[in-house]
XYZ file of C-alpha atoms in Angstrom:
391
model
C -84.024 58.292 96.566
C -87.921 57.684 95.864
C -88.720 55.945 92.657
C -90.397 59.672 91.725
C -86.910 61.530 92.394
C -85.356 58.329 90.449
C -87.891 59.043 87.200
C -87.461 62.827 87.331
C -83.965 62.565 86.886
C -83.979 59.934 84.113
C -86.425 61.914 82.323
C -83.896 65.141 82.784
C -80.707 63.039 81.227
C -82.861 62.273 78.229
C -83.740 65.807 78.021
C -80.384 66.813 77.523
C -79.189 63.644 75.458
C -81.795 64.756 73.015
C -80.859 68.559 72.720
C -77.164 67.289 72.040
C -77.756 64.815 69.607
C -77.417 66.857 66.572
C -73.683 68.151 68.206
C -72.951 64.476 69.588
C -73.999 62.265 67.269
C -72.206 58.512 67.229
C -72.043 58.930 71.016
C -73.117 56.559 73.433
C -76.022 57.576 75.851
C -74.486 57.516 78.531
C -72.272 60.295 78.591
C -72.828 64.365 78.421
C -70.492 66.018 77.151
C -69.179 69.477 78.103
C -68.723 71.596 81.434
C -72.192 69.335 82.728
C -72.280 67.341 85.263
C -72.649 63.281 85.120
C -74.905 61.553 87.364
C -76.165 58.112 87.820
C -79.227 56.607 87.781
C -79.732 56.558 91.464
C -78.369 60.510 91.461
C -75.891 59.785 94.594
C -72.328 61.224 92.441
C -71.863 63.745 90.287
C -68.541 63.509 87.945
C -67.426 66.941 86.073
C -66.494 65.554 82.476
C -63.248 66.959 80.266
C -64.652 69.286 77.456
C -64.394 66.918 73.892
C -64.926 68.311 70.512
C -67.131 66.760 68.647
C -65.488 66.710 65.528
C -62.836 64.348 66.883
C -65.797 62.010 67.250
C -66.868 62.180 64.032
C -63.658 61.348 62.576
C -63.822 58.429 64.503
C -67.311 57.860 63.259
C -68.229 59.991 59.740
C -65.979 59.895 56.966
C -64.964 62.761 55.571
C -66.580 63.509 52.441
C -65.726 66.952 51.633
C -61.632 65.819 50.958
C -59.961 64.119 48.845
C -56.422 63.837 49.295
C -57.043 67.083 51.206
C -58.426 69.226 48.093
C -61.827 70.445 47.933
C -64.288 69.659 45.420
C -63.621 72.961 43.441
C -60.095 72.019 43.468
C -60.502 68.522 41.906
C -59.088 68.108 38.644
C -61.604 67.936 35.757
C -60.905 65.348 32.907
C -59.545 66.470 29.904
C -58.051 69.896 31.277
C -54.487 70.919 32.095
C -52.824 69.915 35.845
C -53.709 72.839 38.401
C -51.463 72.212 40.870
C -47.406 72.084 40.843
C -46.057 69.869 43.409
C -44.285 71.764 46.513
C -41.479 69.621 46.822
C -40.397 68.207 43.323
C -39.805 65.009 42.599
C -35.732 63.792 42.901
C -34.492 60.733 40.836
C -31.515 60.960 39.290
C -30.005 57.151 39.028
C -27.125 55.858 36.800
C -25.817 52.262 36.296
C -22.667 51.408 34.456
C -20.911 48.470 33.571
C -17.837 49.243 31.765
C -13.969 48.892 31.386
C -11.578 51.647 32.514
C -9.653 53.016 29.601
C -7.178 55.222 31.349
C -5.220 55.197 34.953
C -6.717 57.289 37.925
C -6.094 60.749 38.454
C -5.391 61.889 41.679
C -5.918 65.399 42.644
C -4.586 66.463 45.823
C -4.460 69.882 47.725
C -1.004 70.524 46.570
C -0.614 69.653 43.184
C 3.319 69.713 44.327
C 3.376 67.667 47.849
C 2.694 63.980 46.438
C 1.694 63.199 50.144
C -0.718 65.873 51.122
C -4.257 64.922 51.170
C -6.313 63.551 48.575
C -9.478 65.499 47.323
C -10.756 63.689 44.350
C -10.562 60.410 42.194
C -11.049 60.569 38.564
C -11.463 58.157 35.814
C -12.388 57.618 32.440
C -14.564 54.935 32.072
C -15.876 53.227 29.026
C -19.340 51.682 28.383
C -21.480 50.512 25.426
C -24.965 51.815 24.218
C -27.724 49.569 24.826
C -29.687 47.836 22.191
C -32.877 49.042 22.328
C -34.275 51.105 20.280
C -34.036 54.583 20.700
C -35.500 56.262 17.323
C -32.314 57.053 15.260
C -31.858 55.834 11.992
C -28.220 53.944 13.159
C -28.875 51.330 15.673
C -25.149 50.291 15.864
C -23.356 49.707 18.997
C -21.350 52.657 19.852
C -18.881 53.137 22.752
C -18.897 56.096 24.674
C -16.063 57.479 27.276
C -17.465 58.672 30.509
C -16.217 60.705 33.430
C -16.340 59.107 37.206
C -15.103 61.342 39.690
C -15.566 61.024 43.693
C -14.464 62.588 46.992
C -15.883 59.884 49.167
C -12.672 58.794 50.971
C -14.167 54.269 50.605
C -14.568 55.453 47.264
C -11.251 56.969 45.896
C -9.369 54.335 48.181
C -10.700 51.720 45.559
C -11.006 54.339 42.761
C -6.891 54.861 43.061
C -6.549 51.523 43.010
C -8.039 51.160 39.314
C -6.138 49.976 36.246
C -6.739 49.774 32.477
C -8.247 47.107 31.242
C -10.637 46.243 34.740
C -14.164 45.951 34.284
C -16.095 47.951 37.217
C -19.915 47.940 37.901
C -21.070 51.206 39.419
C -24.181 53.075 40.532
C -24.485 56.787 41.120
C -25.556 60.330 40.336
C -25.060 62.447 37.403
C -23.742 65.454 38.320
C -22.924 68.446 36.318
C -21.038 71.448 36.540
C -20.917 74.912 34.893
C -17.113 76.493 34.185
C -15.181 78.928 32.473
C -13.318 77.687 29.395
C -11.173 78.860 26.747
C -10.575 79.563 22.722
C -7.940 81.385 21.386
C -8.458 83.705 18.226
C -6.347 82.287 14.691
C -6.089 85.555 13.523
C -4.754 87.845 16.848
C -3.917 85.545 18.755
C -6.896 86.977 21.800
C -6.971 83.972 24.765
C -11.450 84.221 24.919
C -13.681 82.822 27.450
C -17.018 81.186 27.777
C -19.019 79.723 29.689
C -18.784 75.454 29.507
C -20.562 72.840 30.912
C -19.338 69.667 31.865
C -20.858 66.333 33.234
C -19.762 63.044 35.003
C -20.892 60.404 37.139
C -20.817 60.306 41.085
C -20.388 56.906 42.256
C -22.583 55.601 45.488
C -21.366 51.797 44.924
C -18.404 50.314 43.379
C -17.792 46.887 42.607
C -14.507 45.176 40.535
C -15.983 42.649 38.770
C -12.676 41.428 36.434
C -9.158 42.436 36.187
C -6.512 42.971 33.072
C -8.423 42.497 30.161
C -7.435 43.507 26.723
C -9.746 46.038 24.774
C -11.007 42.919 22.864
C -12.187 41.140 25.679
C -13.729 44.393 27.206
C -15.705 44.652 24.534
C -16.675 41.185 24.227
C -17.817 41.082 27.802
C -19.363 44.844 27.141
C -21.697 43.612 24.338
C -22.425 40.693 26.590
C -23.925 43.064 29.363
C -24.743 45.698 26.880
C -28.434 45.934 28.615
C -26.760 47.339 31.760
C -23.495 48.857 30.411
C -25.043 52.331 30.226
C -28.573 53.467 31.906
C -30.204 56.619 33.374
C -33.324 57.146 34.981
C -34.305 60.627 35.867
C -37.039 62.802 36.635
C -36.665 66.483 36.375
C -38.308 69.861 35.125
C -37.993 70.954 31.899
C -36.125 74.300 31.611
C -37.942 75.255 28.364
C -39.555 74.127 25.559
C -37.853 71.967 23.828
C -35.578 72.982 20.307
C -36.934 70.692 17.087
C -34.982 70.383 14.323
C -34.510 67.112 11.447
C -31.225 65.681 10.337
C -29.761 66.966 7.290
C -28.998 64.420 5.404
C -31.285 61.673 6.907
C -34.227 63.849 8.029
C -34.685 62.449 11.342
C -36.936 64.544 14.295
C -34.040 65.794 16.918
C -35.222 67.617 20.174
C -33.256 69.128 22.541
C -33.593 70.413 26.323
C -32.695 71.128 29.356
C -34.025 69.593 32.801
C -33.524 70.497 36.281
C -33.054 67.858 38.387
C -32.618 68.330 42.406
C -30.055 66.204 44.260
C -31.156 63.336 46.608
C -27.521 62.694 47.665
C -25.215 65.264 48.918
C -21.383 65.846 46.756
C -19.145 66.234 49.319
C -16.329 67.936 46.753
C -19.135 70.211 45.775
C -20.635 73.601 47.341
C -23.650 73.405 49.536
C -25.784 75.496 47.753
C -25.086 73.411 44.669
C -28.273 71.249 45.030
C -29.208 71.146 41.005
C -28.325 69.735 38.245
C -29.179 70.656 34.639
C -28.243 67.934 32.107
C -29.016 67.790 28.579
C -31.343 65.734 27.137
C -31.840 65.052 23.332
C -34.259 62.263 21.448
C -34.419 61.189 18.309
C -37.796 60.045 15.908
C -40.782 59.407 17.228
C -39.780 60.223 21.092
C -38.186 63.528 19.740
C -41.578 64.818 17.995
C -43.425 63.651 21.284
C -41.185 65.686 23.503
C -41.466 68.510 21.425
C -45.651 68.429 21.410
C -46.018 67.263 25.019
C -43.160 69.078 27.038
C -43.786 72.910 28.095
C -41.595 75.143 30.520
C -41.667 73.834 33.840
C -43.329 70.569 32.985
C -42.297 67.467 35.048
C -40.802 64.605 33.064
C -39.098 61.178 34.201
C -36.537 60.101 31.683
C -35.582 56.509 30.951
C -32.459 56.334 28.800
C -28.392 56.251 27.954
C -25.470 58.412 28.067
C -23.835 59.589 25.058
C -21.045 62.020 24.828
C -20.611 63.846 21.890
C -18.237 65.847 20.351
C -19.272 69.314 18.053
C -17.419 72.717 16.958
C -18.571 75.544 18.817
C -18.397 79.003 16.713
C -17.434 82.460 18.366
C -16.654 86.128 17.166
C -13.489 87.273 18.651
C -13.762 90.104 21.217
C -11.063 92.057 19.381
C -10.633 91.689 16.164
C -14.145 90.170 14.686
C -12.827 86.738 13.323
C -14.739 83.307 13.774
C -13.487 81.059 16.211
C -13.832 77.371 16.065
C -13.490 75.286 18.994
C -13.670 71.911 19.477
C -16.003 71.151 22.563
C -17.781 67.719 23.935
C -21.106 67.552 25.547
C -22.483 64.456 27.699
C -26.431 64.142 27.029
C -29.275 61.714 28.208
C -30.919 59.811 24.940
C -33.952 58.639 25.884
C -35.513 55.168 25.209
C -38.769 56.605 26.688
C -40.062 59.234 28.088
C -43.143 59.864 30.468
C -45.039 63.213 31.000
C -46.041 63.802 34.442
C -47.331 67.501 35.968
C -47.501 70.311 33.670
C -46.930 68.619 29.857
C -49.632 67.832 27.607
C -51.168 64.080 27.759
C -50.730 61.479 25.119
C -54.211 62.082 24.571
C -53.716 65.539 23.506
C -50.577 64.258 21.229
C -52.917 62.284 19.084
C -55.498 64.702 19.186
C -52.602 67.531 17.735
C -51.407 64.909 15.412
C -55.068 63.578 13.999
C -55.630 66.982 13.420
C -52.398 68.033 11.569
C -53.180 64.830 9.268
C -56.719 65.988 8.406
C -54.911 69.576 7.541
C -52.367 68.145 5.150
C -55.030 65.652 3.317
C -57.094 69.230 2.969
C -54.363 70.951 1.319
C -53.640 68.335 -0.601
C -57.105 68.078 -1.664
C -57.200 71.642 -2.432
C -53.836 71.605 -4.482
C -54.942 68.287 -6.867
C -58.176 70.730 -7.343
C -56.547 73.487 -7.801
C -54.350 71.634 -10.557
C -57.377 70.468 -12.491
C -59.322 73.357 -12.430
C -56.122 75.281 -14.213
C -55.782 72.152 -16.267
C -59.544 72.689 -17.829
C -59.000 76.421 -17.584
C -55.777 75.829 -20.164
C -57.566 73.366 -22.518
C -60.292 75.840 -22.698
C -58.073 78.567 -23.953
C -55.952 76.660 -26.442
C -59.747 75.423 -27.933
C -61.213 78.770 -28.129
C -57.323 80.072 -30.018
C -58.004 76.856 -32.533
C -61.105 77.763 -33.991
């Protein structure tokens, strides 16, 4: 090839090089993309190149600026406002860690509760633990025992589970799990057998460990207040089922709040059904975490929960079905007390706490501006009359 046929077809590569540099940029010059065909310098082979696009060059190349965390810019979140966006796939933590004594024997539930030796479903114990000592926001900060449920169908589980007597002291992690069931009250008056619907709780153990053997009660609960800091603790994050109830003590006036969360399952209950993948604990605080919960918590809001266990007994009151009397029942609930709470997707912001409370302040000093006013003004009002009546 003659230096002229050379130049001609250098002069036609940069030709095209320059009409596809807006489509190809952060390629090198030396290659054409698309159904072209590549020749060198001296024009002697032709190569037919792969069609690229170019956008998987220019994620190699230009960063993406349009994105973030895959959202657009009218998507973004502006400060100050309210979340947007409820996560697809909600968040599951539901972790419990006890380090108690076991108060009762094991009881073994089998298929037949009448054939000793057919084949064991379920473990259960009654465990007991001690309340932590930090502060919580009720007005007793006394130790206090409480008497949980453990129950498992894991077979490594029950074979050390049956194997439990009173008086060992057990560390355990797991689940809590809870459970919806039919229960009973009969009627004083008639005589009626009623049902409702009850809820129950206990704890599915993942990890088992027998950490002493045959103590006495009094050297349970020495070694309980010992390791009172892990003897009973939750950690959860769930979804609020509804706002939360607020209500104060009656005789010591403390802020109470009440709900319900949904938390879903990361590990599977074997003795459970499949389509059983949620559980719906209660969750109650006390002072300044209780008036928090009830400002900053809406329906469907996402909290994470760091707290105890407490079981609790309370009557329940019904109207017989036949004859109109009040029943009284004796029932128990298990709840999470929180030591803190945090408010994640869909509850209002500390921020917005304050705000509501700064403002609430500034409302009470009016009205009690207004009334001390208001008091002198009839005051002078009064003293006006009974001068006018004197002369």
């Amino acid at each position: 090839m003659s230096s002229a046929q050379t130049g001609a077809v250098r002069k036609k590569i940069t030709k095209t090089l320059s009409a596809d540099k807006g489509r190809y940029s952060g390629l090198g010059c030396s290659k054409i993309l698309g159904n072209r065909k590549r020749m060198d310098i001296s024009g002697k082979r032709a190569v037919r190149i792969k069609r690229v696009p170019a956008r998987t060059f220019f994620r190699k190349t230009t960063p993406i600026r349009h994105s973030i965390y895959g959202r657009k810019p009218e998507e973004r979140r502006k400060p100050g406002t309210k979340p947007y966006l409820e996560p697809k796939i909600m968040a599951r933590h539901n972790e419990v860690t006890l380090y108690g004594q076991v108060s009762s024997p094991p009881l073994l539930l089998r298929e037949s509760s009448q054939d000793p030796d057919s084949r064991l479903c379920r473990v259960l114990s009654s465990f007991t633990v001690i309340r932590g000592i930090r502060d919580f926001g009720a007005k007793d900060q006394r130790m206090r025992l409480d008497e949980l449920v453990v129950m498992s169908g894991n077979e490594k589980i029950m074979d050390f589970m049956k194997e439990w007597q009173p008086g060992d002291i057990v560390s355990l992690r797991g689940t809590l799990v809870t459970n919806d069931y039919n229960k009973t009250c009969n009627c004083a008056e008639c005589g009626h057998t009623q049902i409702y619907r009850g809820y129950s709780a206990y704890v599915y153990p993942i990890y088992v460990r027998l950490v002493a053997q045959g103590y006495t009660p009094e050297q349970g609960l020495a070694d309980l207040r010992r390791n009172a800091e892990v003897s009973n603790r939750i950690t959860v994050i769930g979804k609020a089922c509804g706002k939360p109830a607020f209500h104060r003590h009656e005789r010591s006036g403390t802020p109470i709040s009440s709900y319900i969360i949904d938390i879903e399952r990361k590990y599977r209950v074997k003795e459970d059904l499949d389509s059983n993948r949620h559980d719906f604990p209660a969750v109650k605080s006390y002072g300044t975490i209780a008036e928090n919960d009830y400002l900053a918590i809406e329906e469907g809001g996402m909290v994470f929960v760091d707290g105890q266990l407490q079981v609790r007994n309370y009557i329940r009151k019904f109207i017989c079905e036949e004859c109109g009397a009040e029943i009284e029942k004796l029932d128990n609930v298990t709840e999470i007390v929180p030591y803190s709470t945090e408010y994640l997707t869909g509850c209002h912001s500390m921020a917005d706490i304050t705000a509501i409370r700064e403002q609430a302040k500034e409302q009470q000093e009016f009205e009690a501006t207004q009334e001390i006013f208001a008091g002198r003004l009839y005051a002078e009002e009064d003293a006006d009359r009974g001068g006018n009546q004197w002369d």
